[in-house]
Coordinates of C-alpha atoms and ligand atoms in Angstrom, one line a residue:
X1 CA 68.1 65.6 29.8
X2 CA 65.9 64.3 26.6
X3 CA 64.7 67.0 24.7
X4 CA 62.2 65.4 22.0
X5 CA 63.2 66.5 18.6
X6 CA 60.4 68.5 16.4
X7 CA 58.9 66.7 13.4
X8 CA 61.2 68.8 11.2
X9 CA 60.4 66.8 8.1
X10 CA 59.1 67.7 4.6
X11 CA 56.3 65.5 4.4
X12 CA 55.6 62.0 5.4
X13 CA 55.0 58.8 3.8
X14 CA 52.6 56.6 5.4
X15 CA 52.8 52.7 4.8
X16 CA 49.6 51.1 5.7
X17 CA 50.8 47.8 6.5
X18 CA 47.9 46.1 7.6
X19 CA 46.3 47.1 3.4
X20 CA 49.1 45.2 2.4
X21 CA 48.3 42.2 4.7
X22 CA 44.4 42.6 3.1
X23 CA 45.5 43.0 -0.6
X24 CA 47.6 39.8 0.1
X25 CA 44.8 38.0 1.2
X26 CA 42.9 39.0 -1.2
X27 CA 45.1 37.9 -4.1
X28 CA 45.4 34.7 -2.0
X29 CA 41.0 34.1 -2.0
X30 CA 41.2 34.7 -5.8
X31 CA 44.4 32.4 -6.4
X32 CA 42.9 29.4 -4.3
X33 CA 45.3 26.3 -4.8
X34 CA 48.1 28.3 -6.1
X35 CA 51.1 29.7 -3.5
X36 CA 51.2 33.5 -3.5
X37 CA 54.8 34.6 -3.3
X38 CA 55.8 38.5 -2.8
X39 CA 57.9 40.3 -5.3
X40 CA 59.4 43.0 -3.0
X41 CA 62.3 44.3 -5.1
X42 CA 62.7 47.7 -5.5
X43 CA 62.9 47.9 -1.2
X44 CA 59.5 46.6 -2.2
X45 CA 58.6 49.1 -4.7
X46 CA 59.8 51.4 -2.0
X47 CA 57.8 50.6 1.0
X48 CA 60.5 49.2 2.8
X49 CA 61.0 45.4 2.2
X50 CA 62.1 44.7 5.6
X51 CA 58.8 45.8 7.6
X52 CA 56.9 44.0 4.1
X53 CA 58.4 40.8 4.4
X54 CA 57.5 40.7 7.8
X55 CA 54.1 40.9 7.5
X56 CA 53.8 38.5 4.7
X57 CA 55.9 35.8 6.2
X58 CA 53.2 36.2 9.2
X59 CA 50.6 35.6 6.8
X60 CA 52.5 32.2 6.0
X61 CA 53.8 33.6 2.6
X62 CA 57.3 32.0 1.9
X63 CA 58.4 32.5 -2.1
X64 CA 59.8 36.4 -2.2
X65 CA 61.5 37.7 -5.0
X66 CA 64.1 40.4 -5.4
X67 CA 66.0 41.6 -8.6
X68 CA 69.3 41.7 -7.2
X69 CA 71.7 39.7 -5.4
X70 CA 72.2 42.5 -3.1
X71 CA 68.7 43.0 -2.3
X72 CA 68.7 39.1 -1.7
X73 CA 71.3 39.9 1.0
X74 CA 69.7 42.6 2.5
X75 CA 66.3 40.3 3.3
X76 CA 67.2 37.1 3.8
X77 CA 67.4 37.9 7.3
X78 CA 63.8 39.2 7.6
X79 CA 62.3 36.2 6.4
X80 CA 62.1 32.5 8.0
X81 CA 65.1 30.2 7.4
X82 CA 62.6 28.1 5.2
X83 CA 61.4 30.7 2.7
X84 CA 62.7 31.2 -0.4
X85 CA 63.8 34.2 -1.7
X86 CA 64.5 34.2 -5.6
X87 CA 67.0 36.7 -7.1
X88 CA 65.2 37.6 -10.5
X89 CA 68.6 39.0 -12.6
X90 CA 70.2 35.2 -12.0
X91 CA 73.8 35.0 -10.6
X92 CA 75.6 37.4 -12.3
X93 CA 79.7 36.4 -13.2
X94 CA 81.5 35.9 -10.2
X95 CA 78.3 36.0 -8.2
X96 CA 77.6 32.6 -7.6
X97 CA 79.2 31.4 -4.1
X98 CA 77.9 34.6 -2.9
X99 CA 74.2 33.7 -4.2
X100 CA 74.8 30.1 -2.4
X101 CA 76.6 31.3 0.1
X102 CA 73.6 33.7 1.4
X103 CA 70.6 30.4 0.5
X104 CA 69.5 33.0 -2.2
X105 CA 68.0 30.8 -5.3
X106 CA 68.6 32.2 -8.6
X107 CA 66.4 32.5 -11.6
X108 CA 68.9 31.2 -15.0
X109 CA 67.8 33.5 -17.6
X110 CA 70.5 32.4 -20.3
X111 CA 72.5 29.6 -21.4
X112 CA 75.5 30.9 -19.7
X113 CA 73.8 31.5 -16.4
X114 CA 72.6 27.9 -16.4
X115 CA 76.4 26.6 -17.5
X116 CA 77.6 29.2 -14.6
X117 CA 75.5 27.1 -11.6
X118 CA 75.4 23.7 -13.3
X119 CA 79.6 24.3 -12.8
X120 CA 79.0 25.8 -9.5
X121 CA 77.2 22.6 -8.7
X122 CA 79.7 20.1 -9.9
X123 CA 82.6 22.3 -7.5
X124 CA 80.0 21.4 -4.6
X125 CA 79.9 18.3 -5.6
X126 CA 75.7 18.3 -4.8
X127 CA 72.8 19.1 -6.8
X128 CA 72.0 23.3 -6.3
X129 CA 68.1 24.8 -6.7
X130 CA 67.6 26.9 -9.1
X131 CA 64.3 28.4 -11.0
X132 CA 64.4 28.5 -14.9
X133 CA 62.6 32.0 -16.7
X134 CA 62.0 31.1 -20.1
X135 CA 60.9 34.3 -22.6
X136 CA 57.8 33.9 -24.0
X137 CA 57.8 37.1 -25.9
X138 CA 58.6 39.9 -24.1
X139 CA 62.5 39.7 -24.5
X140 CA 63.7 40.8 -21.8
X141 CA 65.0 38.0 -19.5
X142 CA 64.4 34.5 -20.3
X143 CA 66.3 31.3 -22.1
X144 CA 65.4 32.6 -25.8
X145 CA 63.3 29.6 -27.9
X146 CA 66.9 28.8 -29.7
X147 CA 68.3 28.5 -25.9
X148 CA 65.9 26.4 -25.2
X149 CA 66.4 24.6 -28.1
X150 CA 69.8 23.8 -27.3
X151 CA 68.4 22.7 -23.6
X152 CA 65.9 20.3 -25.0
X153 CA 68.3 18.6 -27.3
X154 CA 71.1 18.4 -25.0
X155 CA 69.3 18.0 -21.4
X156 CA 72.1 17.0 -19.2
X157 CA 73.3 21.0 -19.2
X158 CA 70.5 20.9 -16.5
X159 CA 72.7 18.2 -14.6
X160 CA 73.4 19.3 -11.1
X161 CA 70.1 22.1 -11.1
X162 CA 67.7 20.9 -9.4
X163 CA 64.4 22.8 -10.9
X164 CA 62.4 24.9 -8.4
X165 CA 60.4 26.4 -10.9
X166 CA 60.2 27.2 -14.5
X167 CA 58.8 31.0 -15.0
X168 CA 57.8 32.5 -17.4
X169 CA 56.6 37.4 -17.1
X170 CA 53.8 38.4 -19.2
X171 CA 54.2 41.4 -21.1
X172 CA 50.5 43.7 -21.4
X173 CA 48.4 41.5 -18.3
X174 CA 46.7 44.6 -17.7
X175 CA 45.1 44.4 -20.7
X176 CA 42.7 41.6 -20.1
X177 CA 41.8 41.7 -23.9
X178 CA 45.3 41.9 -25.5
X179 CA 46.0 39.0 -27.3
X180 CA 49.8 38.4 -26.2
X181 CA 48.4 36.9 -22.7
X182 CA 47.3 33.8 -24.4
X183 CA 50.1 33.4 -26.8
X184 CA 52.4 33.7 -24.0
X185 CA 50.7 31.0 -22.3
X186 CA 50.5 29.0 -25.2
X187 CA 53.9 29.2 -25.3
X188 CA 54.7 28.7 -21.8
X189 CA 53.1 25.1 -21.8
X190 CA 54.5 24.5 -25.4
X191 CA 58.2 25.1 -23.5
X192 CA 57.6 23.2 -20.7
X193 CA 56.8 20.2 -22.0
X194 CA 60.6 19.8 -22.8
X195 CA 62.1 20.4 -20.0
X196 CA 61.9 18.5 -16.4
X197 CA 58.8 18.5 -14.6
X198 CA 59.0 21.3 -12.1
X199 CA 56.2 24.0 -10.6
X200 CA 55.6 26.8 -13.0
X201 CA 55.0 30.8 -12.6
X202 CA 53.2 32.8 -15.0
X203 CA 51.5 35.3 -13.4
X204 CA 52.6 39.0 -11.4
X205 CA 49.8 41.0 -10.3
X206 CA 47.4 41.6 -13.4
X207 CA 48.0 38.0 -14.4
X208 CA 46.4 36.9 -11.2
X209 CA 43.2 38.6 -12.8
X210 CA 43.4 36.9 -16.1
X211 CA 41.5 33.5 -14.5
X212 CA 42.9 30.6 -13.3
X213 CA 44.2 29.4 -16.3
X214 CA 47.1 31.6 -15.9
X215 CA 47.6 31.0 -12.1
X216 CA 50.0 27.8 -12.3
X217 CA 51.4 26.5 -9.0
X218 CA 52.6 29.6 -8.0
X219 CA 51.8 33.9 -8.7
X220 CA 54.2 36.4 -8.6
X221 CA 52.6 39.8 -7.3
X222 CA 54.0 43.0 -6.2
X223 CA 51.6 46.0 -7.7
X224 CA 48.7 44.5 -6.0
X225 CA 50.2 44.1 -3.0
X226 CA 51.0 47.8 -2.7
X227 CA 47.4 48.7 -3.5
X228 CA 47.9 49.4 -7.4
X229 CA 45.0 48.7 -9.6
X230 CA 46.0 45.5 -11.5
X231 CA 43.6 45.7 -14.5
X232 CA 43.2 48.5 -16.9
X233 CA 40.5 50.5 -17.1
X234 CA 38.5 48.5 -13.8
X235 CA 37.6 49.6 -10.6
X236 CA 40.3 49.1 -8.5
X237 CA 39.5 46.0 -5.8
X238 CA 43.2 46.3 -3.8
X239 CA 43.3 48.6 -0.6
X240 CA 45.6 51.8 -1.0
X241 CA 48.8 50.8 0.5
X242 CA 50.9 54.7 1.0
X243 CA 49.8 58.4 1.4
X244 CA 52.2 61.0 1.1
X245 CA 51.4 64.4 2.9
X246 CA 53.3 67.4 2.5
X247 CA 54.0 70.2 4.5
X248 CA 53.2 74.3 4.1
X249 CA 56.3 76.5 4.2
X250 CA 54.8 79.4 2.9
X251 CA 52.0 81.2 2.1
X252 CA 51.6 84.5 -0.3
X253 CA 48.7 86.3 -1.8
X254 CA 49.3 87.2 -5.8
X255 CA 47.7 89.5 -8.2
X256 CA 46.3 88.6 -11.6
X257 CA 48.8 88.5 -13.6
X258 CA 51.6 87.3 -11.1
X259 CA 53.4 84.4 -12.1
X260 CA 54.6 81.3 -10.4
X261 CA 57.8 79.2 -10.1
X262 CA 60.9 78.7 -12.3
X263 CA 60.0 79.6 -16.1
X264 CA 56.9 81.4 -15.1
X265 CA 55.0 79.1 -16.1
X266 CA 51.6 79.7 -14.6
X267 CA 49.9 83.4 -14.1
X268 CA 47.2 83.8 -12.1
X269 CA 44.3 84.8 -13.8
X270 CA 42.8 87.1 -10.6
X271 CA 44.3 87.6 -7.4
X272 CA 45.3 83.8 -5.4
X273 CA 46.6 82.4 -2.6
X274 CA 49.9 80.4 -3.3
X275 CA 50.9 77.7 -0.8
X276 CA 54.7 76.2 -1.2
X277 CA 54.7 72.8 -0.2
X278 CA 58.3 70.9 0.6
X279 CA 58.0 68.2 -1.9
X280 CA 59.9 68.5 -4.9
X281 CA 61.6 66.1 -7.8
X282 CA 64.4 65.3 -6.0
X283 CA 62.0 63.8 -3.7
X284 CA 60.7 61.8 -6.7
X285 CA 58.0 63.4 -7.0
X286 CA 57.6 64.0 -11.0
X287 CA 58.3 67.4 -12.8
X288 CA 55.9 66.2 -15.1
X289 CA 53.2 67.1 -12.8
X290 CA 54.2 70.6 -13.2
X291 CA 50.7 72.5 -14.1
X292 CA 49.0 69.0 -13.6
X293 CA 48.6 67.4 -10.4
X294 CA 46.2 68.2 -7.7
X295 CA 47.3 68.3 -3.8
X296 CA 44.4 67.7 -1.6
X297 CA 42.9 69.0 1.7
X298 CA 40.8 66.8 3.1
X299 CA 38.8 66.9 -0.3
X300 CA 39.5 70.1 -1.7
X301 CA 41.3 70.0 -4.5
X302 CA 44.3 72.0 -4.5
X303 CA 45.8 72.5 -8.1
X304 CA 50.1 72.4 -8.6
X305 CA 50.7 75.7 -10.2
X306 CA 54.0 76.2 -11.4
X307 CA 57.2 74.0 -12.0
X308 CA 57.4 71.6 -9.8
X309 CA 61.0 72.6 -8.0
X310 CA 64.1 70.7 -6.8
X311 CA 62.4 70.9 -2.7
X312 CA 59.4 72.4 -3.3
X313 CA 56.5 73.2 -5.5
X314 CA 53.2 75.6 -5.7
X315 CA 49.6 75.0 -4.8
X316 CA 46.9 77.2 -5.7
X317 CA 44.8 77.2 -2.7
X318 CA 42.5 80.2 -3.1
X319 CA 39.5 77.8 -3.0
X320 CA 40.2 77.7 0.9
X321 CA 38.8 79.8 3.5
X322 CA 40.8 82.7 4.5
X323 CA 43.6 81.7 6.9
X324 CA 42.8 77.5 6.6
X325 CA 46.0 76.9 5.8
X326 CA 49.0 78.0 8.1
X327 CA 52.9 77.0 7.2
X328 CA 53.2 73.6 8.9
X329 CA 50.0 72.0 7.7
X330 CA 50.3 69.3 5.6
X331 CA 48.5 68.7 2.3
X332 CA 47.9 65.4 0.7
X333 CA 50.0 65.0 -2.8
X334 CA 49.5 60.8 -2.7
X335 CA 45.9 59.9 -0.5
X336 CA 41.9 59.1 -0.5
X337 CA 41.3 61.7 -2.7
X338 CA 43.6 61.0 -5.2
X339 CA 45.8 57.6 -5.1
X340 CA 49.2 56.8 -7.0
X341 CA 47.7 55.3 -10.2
X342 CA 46.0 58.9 -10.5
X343 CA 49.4 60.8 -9.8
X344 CA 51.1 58.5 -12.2
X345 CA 48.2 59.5 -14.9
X346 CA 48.4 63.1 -14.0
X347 CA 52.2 62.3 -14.3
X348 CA 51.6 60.7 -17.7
X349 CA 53.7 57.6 -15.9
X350 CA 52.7 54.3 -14.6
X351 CA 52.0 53.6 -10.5
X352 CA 54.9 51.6 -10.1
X353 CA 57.4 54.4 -11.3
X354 CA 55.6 56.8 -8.5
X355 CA 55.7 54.4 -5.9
X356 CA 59.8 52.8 -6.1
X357 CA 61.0 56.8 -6.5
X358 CA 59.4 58.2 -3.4
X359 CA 62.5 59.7 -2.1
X360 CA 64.5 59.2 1.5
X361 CA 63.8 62.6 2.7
X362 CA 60.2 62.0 4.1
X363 CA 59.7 61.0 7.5
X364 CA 58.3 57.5 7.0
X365 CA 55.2 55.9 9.5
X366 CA 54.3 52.2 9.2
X367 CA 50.7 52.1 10.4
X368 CA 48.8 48.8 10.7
X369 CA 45.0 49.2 10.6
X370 CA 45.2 52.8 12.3
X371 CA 43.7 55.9 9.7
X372 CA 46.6 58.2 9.0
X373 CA 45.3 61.3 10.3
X374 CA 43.3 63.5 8.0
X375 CA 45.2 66.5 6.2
X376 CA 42.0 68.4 7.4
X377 CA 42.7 67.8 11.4
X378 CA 45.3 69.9 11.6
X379 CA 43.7 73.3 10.1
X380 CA 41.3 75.1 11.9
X381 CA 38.3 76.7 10.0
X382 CA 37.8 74.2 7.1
X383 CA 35.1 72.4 6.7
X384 CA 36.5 68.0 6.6
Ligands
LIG401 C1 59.6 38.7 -13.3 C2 58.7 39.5 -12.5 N1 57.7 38.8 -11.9 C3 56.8 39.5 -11.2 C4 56.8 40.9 -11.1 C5 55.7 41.6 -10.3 O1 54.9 42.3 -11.2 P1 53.7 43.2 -10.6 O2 54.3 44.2 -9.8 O3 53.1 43.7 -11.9 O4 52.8 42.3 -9.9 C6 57.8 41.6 -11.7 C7 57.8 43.0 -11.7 O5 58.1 43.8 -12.6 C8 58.7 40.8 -12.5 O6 59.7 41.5 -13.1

């Protein structure tokens, strides 16, 4: 006989799948001519790259990138035979039949990375694809402007590559006004006038916003995708992609004076009603938010009081009605009323480093166009 097992889990993660289709139509409207690939390393920034790269391929998106040759692997079969899917860290030694072997294409971020596949090229006997990142300024990955030097002056190390791309990352895109997005682009069209013609990549998420001067043949998004705000200080025209909600384990009444969690770091100034939620840092949710973040029900704002615990942490939910909250009912820690880029400020950390280290434990629901249900519906006596 079937016996249906309880939700027994900690919290769940919901990933609105159908915002993501929305925020990748949107950054397709405002792209026009350009191709919109998907940047879904990271298991796409933790949302789960396989049920992501579904959607997009049905939306006719066909350039993905991943960091890693492994995460490569792990999607190539979840996208059509004729996308691309472009490993950002390059073949790494000893990589390179694997790279080929799984139709991955990788980015050549140094002279010896370019040497590696021309050489892999000549042992195939056949020219191989390839995409060239150049650094503009940011260095961190790239052909340095003495390695491209060396490239312009001596062209036939690109013999056997055949040029996919030539890429360039910019460094501070969120910043519409910093001056390092035009310099980069300067630079960007100053380098590729010596190499081969080829389609160039400038722009991730923010870059998309910067105008269509920085838009090229193809964008590179991931952030905006997911629902993160792409320019600093803006309103935020991208859907919310995840809400995280949280379940009640325990509920106590405290005295003024009473303190709260390891350290003791919070006392209550008059008598409160403590809920312990089963979220903690091991689930990636940040220690930093210890005394900082703000749970919600429905929108009442619940304060974290307390370190933030290995499993757990503490809520301050006095400002409910008596008995609102039972052990069971789930809180919101990530959702309408307060979305990742406002837990990664309360964090003091950016919304990418919330979203890729939501941990394993949660139970996870895709949802496509259907509401999560409201933290509120399951209480009785408080007013949604
Ligand atoms: C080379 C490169 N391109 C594009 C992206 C996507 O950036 P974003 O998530 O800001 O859109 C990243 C992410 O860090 C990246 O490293």
């Amino acid at each position: 006989m079937m016996t249906s097992v309880p939700d027994a889990s900690g919290a769940t993660l919901t990933v609105d799948l159908g915002a993501v289709r929305e925020n990748y139509r949107a950054l397709r409207r405002r792209l026009g001519r350009a191709a919109c690939a998907a940047v879904l390393k990271a298991d796409a920034y933790g949302l789960g790259a396989d049920r992501i790269a579904s959607v997009l391929a049905a939306e006719g998106c066909r350039h993905f990138f991943v960091a890693h040759l492994e995460e490569g692997i792990a999607l190539r079969p979840h996208v059509p035979e004729t996308a691309e899917v472009f490993v950002l860290h390059g073949p790494m030694p000893g990589c390179e039949d694997a790279a080929l072997g799984h139709c991955l294409t990788p980015v050549l971020n140094s002279l010896e990375q370019v040497e590696s596949w021309a050489a892999l090229a000549r042992r195939h006997g056949r020219a191989l694809q390839a995409v060239l990142q150049l650094d503009t300024g940011m260095s961190r990955m790239g052909l340095s402007p003495a390695e491209l030097d060396r490239i312009a002056a001596e062209p036939r190390r690109l013999d056997g590559i055949e040029l996919r791309l030539v890429m360039s990352h910019l460094a501070c895109a969120e910043r519409q006004d910093h001056p390092a997005n035009g310099t980069q682009r300067l630079r960007f069209d100053v380098a590729r006038r010596r190499l081969p013609q080829a389609p160039a990549s400038l722009a991730n998420s923010s870059g998309i916003f910067l105008g269509p001067d920085f838009h090229y043949d193809l964008a590179r998004p991931g952030a905006a995708l997911y629902g993160l705000a792409p320019v600093a200080g803006a309103a935020n025209p991208l859907r919310p992609a995840v809400r995280l909600q949280a379940r009640v384990v325990q509920l106590r009444m405290i005295a003024a004076g009473d303190e709260v969690g390891y350290g003791l770091t919070w006392r209550a100034a008059g008598p409160a009603r403590i809920a312990t939620v089963a979220v903690g840092y091991a689930d990636g949710f940040p220690r930093s938010l210890s005394n900082a973040g703000t749970a919600h029900l429905g929108d009442i704002a619940l304060p974290i009081v307390g370190a933030v615990s290995m499993d757990s942490l503490g809520l301050d939910v006095s400002a409910l009605p008596d008995g609102a909250l039972r052990p069971g009912a789930m809180v919101d820690l990530i959702g309408p009323h307060r979305g990742v880029d406002a837990v990664a400020a309360d964090a003091g950390t950016i919304g990418y480093e919330i979203l890729t280290r939501l941990g394993r434990r949660f139970r996870r629901e895709y949802r496509d166009g259907v509401p999560a249900p409201s933290s509120a519906l399951v209480l009785e006596g408080v007013p949604s």
